[in-house]
mmCIF file of C-alpha atoms and ligand atoms in Angstrom:
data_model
loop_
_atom_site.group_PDB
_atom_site.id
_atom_site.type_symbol
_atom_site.label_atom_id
_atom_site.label_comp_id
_atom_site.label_asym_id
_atom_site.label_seq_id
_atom_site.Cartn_x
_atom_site.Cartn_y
_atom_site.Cartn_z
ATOM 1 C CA UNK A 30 95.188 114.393 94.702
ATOM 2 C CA UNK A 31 93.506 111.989 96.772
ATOM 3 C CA UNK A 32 94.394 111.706 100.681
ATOM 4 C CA UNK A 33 95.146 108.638 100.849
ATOM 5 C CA UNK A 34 98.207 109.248 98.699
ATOM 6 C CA UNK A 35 99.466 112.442 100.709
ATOM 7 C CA UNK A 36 102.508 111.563 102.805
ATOM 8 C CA UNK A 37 101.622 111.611 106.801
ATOM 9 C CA UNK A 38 104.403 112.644 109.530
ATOM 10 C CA UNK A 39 104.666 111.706 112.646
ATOM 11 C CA UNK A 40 108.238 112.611 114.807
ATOM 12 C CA UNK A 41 111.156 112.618 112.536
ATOM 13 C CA UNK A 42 109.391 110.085 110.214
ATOM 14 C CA UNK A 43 107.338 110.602 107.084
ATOM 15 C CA UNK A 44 104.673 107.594 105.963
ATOM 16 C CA UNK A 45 104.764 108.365 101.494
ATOM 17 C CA UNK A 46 100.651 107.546 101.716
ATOM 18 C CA UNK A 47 98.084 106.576 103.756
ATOM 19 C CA UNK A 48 97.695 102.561 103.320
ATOM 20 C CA UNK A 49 99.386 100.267 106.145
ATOM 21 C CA UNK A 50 98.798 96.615 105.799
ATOM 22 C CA UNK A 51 97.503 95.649 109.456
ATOM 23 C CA UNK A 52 100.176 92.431 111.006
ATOM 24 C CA UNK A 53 99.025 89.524 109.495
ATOM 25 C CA UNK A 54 101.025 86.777 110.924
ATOM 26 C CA UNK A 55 101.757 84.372 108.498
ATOM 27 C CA UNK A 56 103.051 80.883 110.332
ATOM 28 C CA UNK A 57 106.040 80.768 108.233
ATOM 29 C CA UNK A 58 108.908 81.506 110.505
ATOM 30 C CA UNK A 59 111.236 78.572 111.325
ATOM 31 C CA UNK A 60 111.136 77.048 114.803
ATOM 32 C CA UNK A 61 113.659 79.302 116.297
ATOM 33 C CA UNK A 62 111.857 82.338 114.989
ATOM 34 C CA UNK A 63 113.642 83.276 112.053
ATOM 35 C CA UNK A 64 111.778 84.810 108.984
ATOM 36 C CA UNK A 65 112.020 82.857 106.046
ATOM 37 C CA UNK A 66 112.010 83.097 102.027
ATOM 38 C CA UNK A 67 107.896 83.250 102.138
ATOM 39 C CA UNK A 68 108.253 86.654 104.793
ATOM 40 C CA UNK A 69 110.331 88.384 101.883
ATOM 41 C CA UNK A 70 108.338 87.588 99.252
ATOM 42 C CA UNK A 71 105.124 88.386 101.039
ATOM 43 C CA UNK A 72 105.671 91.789 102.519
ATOM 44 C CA UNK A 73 108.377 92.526 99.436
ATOM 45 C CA UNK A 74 105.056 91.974 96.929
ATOM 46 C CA UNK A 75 103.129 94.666 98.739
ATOM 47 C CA UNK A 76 105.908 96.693 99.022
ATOM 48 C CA UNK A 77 106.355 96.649 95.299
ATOM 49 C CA UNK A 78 102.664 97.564 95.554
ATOM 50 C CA UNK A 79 102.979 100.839 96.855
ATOM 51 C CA UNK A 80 101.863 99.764 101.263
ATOM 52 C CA UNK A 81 102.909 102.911 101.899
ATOM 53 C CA UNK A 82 103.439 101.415 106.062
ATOM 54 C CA UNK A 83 104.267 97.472 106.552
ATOM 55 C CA UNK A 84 103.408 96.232 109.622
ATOM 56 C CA UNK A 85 105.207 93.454 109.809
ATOM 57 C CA UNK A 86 102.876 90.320 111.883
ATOM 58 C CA UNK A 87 103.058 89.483 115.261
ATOM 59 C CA UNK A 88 106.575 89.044 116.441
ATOM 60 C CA UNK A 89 107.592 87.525 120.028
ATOM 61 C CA UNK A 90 109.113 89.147 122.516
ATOM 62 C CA UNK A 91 109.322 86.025 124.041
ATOM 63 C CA UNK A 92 109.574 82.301 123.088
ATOM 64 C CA UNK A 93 107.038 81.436 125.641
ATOM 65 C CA UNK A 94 104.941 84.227 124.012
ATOM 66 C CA UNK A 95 104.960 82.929 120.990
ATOM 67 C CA UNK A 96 100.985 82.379 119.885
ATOM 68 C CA UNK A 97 102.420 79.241 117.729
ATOM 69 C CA UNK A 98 105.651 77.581 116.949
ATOM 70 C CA UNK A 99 105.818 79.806 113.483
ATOM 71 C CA UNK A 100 105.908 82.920 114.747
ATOM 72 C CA UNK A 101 108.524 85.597 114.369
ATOM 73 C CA UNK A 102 110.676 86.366 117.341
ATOM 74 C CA UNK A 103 113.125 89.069 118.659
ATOM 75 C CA UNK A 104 114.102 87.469 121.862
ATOM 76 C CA UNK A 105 117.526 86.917 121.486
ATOM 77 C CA UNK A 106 120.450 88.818 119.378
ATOM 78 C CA UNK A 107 120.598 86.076 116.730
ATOM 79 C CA UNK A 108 117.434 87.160 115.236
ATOM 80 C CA UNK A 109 118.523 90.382 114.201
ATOM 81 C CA UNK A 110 120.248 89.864 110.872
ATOM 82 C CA UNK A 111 118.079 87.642 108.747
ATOM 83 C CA UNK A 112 115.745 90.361 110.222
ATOM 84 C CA UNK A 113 117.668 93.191 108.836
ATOM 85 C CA UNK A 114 118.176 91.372 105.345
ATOM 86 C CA UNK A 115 114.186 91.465 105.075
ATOM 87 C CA UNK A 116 113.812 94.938 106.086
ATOM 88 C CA UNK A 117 116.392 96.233 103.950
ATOM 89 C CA UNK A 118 114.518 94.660 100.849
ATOM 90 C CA UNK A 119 111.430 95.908 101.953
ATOM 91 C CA UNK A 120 112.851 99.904 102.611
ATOM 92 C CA UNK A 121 114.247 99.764 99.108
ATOM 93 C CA UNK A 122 110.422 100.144 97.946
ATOM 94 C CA UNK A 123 109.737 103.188 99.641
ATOM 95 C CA UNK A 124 107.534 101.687 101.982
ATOM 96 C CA UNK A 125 107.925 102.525 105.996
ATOM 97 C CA UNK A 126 108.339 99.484 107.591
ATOM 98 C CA UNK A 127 106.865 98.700 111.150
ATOM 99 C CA UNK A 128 107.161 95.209 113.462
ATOM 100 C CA UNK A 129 104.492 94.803 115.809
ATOM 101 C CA UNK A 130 105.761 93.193 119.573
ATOM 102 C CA UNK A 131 103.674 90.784 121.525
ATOM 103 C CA UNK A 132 103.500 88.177 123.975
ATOM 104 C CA UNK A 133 100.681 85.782 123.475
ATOM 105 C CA UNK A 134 100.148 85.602 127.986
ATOM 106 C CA UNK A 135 97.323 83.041 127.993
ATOM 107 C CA UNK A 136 96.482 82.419 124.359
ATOM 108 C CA UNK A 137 100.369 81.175 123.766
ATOM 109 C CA UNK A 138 100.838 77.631 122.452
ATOM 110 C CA UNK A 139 101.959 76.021 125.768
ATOM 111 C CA UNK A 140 103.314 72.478 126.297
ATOM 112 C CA UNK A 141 99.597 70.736 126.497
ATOM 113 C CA UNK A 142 99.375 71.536 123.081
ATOM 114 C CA UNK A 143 102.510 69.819 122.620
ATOM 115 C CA UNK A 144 104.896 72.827 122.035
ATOM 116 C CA UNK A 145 107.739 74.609 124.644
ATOM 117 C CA UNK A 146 107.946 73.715 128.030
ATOM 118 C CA UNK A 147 107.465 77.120 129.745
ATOM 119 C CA UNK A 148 103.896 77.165 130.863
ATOM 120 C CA UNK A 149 101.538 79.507 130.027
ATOM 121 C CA UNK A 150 101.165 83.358 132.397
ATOM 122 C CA UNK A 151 98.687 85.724 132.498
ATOM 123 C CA UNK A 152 96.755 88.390 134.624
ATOM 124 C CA UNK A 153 94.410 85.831 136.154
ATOM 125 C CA UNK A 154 95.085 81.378 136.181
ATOM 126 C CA UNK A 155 92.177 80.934 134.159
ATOM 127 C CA UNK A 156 92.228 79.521 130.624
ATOM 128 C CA UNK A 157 91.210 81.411 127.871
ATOM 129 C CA UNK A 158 88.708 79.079 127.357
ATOM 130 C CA UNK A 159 87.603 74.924 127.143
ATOM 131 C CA UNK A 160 90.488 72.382 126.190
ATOM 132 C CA UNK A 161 92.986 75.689 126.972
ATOM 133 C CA UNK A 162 95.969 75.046 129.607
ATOM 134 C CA UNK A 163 95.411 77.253 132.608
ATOM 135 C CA UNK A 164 98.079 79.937 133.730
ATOM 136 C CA UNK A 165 100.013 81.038 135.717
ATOM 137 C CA UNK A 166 99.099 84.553 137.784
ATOM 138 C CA UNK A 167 102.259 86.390 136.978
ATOM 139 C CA UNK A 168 104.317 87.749 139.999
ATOM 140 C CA UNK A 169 105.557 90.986 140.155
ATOM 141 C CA UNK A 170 109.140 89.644 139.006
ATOM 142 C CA UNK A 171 107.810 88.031 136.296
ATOM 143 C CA UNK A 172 105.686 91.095 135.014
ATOM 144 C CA UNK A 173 109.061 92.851 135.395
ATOM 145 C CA UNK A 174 110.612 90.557 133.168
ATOM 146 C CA UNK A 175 108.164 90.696 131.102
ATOM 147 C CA UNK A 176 108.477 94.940 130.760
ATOM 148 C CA UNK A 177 112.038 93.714 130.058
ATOM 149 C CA UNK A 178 111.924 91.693 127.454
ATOM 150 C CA UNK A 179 109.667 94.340 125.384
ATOM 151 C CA UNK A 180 112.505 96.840 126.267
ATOM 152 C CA UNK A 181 115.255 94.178 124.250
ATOM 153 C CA UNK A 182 113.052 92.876 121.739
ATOM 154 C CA UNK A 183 112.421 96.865 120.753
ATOM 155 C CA UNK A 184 116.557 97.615 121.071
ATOM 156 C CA UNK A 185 116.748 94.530 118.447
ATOM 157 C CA UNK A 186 113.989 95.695 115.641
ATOM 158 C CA UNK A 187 116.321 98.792 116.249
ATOM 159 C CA UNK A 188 119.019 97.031 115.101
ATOM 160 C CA UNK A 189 117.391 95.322 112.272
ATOM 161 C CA UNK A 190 115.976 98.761 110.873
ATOM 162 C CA UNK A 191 112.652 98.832 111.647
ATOM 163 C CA UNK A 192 111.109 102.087 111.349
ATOM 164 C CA UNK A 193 108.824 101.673 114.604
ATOM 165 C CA UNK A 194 107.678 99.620 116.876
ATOM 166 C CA UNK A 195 103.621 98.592 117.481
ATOM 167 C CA UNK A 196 102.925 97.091 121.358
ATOM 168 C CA UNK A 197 100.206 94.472 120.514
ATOM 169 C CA UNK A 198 98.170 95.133 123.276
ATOM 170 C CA UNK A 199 94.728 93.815 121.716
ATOM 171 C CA UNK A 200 92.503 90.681 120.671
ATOM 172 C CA UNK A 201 93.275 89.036 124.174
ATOM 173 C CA UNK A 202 96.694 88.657 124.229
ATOM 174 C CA UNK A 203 98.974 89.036 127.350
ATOM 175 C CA UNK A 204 98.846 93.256 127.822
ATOM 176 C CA UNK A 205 94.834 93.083 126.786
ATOM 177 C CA UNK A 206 94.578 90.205 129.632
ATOM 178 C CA UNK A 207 95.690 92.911 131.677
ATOM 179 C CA UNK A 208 93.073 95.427 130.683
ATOM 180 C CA UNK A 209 90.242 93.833 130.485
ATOM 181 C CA UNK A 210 88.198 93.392 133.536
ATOM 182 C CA UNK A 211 86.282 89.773 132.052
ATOM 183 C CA UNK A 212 89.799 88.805 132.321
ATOM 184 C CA UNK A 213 91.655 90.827 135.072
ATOM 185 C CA UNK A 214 90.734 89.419 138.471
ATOM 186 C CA UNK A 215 93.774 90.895 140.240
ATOM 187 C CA UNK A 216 93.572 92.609 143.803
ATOM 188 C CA UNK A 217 97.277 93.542 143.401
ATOM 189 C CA UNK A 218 98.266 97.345 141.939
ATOM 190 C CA UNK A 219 98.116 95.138 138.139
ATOM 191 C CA UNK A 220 94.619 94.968 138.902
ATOM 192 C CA UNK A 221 91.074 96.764 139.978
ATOM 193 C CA UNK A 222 90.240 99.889 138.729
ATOM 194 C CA UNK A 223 91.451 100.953 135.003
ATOM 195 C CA UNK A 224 94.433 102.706 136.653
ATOM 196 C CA UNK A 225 95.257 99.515 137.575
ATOM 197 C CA UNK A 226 94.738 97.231 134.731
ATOM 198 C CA UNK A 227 96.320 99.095 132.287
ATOM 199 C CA UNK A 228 99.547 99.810 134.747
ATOM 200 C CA UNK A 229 101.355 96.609 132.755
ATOM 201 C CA UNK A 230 100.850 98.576 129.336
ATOM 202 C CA UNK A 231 101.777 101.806 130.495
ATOM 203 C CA UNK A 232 105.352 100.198 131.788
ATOM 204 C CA UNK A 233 105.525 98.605 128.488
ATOM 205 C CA UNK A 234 104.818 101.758 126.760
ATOM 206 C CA UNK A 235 107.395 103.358 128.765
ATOM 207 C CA UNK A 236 110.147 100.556 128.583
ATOM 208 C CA UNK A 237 109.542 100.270 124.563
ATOM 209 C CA UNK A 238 109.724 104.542 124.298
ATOM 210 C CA UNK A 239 112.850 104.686 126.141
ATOM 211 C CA UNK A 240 114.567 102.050 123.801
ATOM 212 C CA UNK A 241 113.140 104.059 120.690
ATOM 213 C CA UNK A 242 115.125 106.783 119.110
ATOM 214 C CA UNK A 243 113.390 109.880 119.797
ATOM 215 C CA UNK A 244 112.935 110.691 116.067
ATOM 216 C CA UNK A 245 110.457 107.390 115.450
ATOM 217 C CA UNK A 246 107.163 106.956 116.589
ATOM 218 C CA UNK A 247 105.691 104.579 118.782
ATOM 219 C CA UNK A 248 102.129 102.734 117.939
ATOM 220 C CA UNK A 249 100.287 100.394 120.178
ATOM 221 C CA UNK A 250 97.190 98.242 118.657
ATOM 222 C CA UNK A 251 94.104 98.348 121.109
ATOM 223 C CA UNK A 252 90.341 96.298 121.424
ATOM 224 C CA UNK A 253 88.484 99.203 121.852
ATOM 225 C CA UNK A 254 85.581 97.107 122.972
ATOM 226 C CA UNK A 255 85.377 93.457 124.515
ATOM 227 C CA UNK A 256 81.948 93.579 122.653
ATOM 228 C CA UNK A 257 80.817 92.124 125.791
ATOM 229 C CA UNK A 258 78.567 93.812 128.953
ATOM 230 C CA UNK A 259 81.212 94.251 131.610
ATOM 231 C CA UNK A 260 83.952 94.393 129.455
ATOM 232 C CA UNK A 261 85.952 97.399 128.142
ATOM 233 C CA UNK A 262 84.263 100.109 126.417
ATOM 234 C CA UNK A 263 85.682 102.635 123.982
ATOM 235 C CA UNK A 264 85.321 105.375 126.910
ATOM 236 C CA UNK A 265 87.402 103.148 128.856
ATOM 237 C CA UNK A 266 89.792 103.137 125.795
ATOM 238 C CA UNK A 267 90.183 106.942 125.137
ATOM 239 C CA UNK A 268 91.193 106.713 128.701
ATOM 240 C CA UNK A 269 94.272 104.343 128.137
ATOM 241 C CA UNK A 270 95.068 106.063 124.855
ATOM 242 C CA UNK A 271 94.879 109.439 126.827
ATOM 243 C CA UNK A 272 97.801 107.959 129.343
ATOM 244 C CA UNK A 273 99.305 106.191 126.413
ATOM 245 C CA UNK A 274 99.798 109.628 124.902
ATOM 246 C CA UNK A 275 101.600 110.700 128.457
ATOM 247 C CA UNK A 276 104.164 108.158 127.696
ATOM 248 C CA UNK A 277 105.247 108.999 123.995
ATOM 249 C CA UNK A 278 102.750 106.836 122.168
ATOM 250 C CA UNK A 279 102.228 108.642 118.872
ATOM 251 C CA UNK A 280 99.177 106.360 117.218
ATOM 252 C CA UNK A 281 96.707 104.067 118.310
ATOM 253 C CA UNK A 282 95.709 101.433 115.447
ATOM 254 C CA UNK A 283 92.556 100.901 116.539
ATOM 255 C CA UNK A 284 90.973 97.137 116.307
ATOM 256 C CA UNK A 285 88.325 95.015 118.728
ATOM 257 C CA UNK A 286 87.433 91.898 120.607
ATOM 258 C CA UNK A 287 89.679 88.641 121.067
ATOM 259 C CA UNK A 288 89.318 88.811 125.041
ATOM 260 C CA UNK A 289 87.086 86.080 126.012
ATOM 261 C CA UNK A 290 86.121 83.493 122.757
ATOM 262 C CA UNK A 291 82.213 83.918 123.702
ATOM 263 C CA UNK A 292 82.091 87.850 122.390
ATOM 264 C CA UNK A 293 82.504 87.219 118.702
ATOM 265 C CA UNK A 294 81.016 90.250 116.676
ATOM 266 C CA UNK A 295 79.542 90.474 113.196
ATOM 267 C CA UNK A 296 82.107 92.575 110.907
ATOM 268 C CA UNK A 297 80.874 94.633 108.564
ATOM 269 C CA UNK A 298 82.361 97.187 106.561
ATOM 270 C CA UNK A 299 83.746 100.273 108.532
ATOM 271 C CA UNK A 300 82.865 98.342 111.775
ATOM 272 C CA UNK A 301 85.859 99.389 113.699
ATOM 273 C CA UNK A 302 86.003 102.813 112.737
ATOM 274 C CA UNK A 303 83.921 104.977 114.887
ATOM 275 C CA UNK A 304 86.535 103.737 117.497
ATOM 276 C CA UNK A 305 89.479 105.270 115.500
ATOM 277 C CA UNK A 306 87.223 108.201 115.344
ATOM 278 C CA UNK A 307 86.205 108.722 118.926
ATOM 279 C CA UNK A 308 89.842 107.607 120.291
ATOM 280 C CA UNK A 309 91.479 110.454 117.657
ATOM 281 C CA UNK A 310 88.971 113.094 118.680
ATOM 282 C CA UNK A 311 88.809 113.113 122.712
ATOM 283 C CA UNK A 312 92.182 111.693 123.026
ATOM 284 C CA UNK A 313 93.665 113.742 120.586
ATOM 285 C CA UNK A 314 95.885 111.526 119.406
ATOM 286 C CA UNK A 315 96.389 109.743 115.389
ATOM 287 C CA UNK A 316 94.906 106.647 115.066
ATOM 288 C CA UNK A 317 94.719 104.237 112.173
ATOM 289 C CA UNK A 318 91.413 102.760 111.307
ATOM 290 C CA UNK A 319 91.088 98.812 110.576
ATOM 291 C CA UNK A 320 88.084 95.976 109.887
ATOM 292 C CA UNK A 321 86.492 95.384 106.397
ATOM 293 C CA UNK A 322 88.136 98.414 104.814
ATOM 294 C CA UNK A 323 88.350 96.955 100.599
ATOM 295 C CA UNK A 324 87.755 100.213 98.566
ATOM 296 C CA UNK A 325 89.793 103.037 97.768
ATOM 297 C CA UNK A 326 86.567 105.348 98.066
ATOM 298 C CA UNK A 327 86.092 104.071 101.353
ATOM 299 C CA UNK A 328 89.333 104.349 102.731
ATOM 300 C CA UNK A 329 89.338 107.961 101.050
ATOM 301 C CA UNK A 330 85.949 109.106 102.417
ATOM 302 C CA UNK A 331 87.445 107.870 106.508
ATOM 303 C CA UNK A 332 90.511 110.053 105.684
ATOM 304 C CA UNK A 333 88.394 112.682 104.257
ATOM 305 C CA UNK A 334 86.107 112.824 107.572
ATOM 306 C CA UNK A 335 88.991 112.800 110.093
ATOM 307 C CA UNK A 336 87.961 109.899 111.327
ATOM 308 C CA UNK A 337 91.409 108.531 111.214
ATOM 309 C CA UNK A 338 95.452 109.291 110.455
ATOM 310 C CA UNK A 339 96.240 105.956 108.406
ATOM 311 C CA UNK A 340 93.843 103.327 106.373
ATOM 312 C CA UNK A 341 94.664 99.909 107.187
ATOM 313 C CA UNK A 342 93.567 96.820 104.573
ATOM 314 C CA UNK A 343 94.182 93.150 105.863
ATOM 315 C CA UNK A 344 92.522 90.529 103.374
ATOM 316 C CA UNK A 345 92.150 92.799 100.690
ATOM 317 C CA UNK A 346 95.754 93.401 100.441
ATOM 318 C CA UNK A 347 96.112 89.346 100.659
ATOM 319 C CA UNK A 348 93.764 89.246 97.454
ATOM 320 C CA UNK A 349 94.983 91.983 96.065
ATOM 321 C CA UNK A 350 99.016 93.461 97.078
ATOM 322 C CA UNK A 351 98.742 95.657 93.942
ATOM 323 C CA UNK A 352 95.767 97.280 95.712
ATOM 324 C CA UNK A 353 97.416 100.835 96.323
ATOM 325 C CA UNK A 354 98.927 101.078 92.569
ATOM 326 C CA UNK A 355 95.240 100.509 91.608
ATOM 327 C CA UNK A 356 93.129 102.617 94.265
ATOM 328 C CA UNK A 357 95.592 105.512 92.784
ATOM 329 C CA UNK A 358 94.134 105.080 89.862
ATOM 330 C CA UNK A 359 90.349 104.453 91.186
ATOM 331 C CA UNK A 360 90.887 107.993 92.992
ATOM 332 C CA UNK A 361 92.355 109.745 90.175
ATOM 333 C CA UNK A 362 95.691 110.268 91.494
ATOM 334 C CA UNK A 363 99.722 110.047 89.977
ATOM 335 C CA UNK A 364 102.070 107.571 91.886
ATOM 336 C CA UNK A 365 105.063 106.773 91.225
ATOM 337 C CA UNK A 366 105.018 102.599 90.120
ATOM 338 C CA UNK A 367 107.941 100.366 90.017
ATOM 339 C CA UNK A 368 110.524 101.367 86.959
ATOM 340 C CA UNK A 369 110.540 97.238 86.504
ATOM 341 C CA UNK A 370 106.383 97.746 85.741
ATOM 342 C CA UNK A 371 106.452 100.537 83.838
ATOM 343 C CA UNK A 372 105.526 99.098 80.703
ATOM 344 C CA UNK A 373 102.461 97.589 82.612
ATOM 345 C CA UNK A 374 101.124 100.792 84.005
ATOM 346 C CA UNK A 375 97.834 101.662 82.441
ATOM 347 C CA UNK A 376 98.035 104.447 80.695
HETATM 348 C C1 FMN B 409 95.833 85.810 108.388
HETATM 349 C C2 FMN B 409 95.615 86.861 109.445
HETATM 350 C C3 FMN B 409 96.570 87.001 110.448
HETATM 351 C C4 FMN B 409 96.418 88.012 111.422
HETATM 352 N N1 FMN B 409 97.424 88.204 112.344
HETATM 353 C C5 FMN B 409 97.382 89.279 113.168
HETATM 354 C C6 FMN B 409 98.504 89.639 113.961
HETATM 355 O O1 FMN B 409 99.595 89.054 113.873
HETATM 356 N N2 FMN B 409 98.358 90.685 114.805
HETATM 357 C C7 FMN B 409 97.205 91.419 114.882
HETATM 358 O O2 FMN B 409 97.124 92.373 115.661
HETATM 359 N N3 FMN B 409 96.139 91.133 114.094
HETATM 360 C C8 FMN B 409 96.222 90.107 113.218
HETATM 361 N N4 FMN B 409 95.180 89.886 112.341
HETATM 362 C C9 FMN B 409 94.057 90.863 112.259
HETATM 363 C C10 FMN B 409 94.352 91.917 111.159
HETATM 364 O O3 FMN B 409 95.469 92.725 111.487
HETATM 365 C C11 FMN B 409 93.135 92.845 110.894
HETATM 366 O O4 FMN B 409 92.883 93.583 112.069
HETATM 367 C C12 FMN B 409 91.893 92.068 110.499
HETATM 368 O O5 FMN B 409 92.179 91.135 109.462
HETATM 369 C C13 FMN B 409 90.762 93.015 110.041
HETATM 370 O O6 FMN B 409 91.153 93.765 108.904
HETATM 371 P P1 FMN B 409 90.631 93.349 107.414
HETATM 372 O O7 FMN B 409 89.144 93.266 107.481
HETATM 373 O O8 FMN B 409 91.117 94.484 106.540
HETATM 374 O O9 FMN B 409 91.254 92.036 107.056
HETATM 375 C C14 FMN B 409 95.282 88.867 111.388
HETATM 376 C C15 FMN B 409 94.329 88.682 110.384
HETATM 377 C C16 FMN B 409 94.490 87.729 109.407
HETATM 378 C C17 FMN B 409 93.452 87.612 108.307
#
């Protein structure tokens, strides 16, 4: 029996494999942030395809959050049940099924590029980069609201069924503007020394726990480097995921980069996972591994190591959504497939 197709429990919840399909977002919600038909059939298709955990794409906490007009939201109780219809689909597959929460902070859409009228916030008023709006340096009210809205946006996935909640806390968006010192100028207590900088997360953390049922886990997605001198380091990281673990974080999915647009690395395969490794080992906490991960003997052999808890495949899983039916085969291993595909199952 291949590892990657032993179940995985974490609090009162049990994952059937190891395979999560990393949030993709999709630009296919409607304006007020509904999903649509394209959500269903796009998540439902690798839920038919064994995902064992659905991570469902970037969804707003916020509608001045939102990183473009398309994106999912949970900001207000009207989301909820066309929410709940798609979940309920997607749990009749098996599959655990996970929303991730952001707020896009500086990298939102903002009215200069024609869209909303609530101008852009973040850590520090200066753009993410050229032809970017600059923001506004949030006040202590509006960080509170902020903690807030995290808080009700979690209480709603509740509500719709989601199985967990993932903080989005990486590739430069509003809580990683907070952490990062190329981007955190602040003199405040939001800003300085780590402590500091990663005080926004850890309220987040806290405020998103306490709306949680105690019997589901909590994830939060991390850049465990800026890839850039000066900028965070994966030292820096185990760190936050140490404190993260104080708060009743129960998995770090770990991912890089997205702070500052001149830091762009070269992806290859595995490139992220020596981060999943370190964070799981001197944090001591799970961690899913992400970046270039396309072969079942690959994602076996980083199970197989202990490098990390749970496999994540993006594109492949685009290519491919039957890609855990057939990586159970590749590895030699029974699954149960779809009664409907039975007759299709190679035998
Ligand atoms: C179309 C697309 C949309 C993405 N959207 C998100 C997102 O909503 N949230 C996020 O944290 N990462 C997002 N990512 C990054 C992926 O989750 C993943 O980390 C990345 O694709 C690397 O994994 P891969 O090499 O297996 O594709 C997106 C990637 C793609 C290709």
């Amino acid at each position: 029996m291949a590892m990657l197709f032993t179940p995985f429990t974490l609090r009162g919840l049990t994952f059937p494999n190891r395979v999560a399909m990393p949030p993709m977002a999709q630009y296919m919600a409607t304006g007020d942030g509904l999903p649509t038909y394209w959500h269903l059939v796009h998540y439902g298709a690798r839920a038919v395809g064994r995902t064992g955990l659905l991570i469902v794409e970037v969804t707003s906490v916020d509608p001045g959050g939102r990183l473009t007009p398309r994106d999912l939201g949970l900001w207000q109780d009207e989301q909820v049940t066309s929410t709940a219809q798609m979940v309920q689909f997607l749990h009749t597959q098996g599959s655990v099924v996970a929303v991730q929460l952001g707020h896009a902070g500086r990298k939102a859409w903002g009215e200069e590029k024609g869209f909303g009228s609530t101008p852009l916030v973040s850590s520090t008023p200066e753009p993410f980069d050229e032809g970017w709006a600059v923001p506004r340096e949030m006040d202590e009210t509006e960080i509170s609201h902020v903690v807030e809205a995290f808080r009700q946006a979690t209480r709603r996935a509740m509500e719709a069924g989601y199985d967990l909640v993932e903080i989005h806390a990486a590739h430069g968006y509003l809580l990683h503007q907070f952490l990062s010192p190329l981007v955190n100028k602040r003199r405040d207590a939001y800003g300085g020394a780590l402590t500091g900088r990663m005080r926004l997360l850890l309220e987040v953390a806290r405020a998103v726990r306490a709306a949680t049922p105690q019997d589901k886990p909590l994830f939060v997605r991390l850049s465990c480097t800026d890839w850039a001198e000066a900028g965070l380091t994966p030292s820096e990281i185990v760190e936050v995921a140490r404190a993260l673990k104080e708060e009743g974080v129960d998995l770090v999915h770990c991912s890089s980069g997205g702070a500052v647009p001149w830091a762009v690395p070269q992806p290859f395969p595995n490139y992220q996972v020596a981060f999943a490794e370190q964070v799981r080992r001197e944090a001591g906490i799970p961690t899913c591994a992400v970046g270039l991960i396309t072969e079942p003997s690959q994602a076996e052999e980083i199970l197989q190591k202990g490098q990390a808890d749970l496999v994540a495949v993006g594109r492949e899983l685009l290519r491919n959504p039957y890609w855990p039916l057939q990586a159970a085969r590749a590895l030699d291993t029974e699954i149960e497939w779809p009664a409907q595909y039975l007759r299709a199952k190679p035998q």
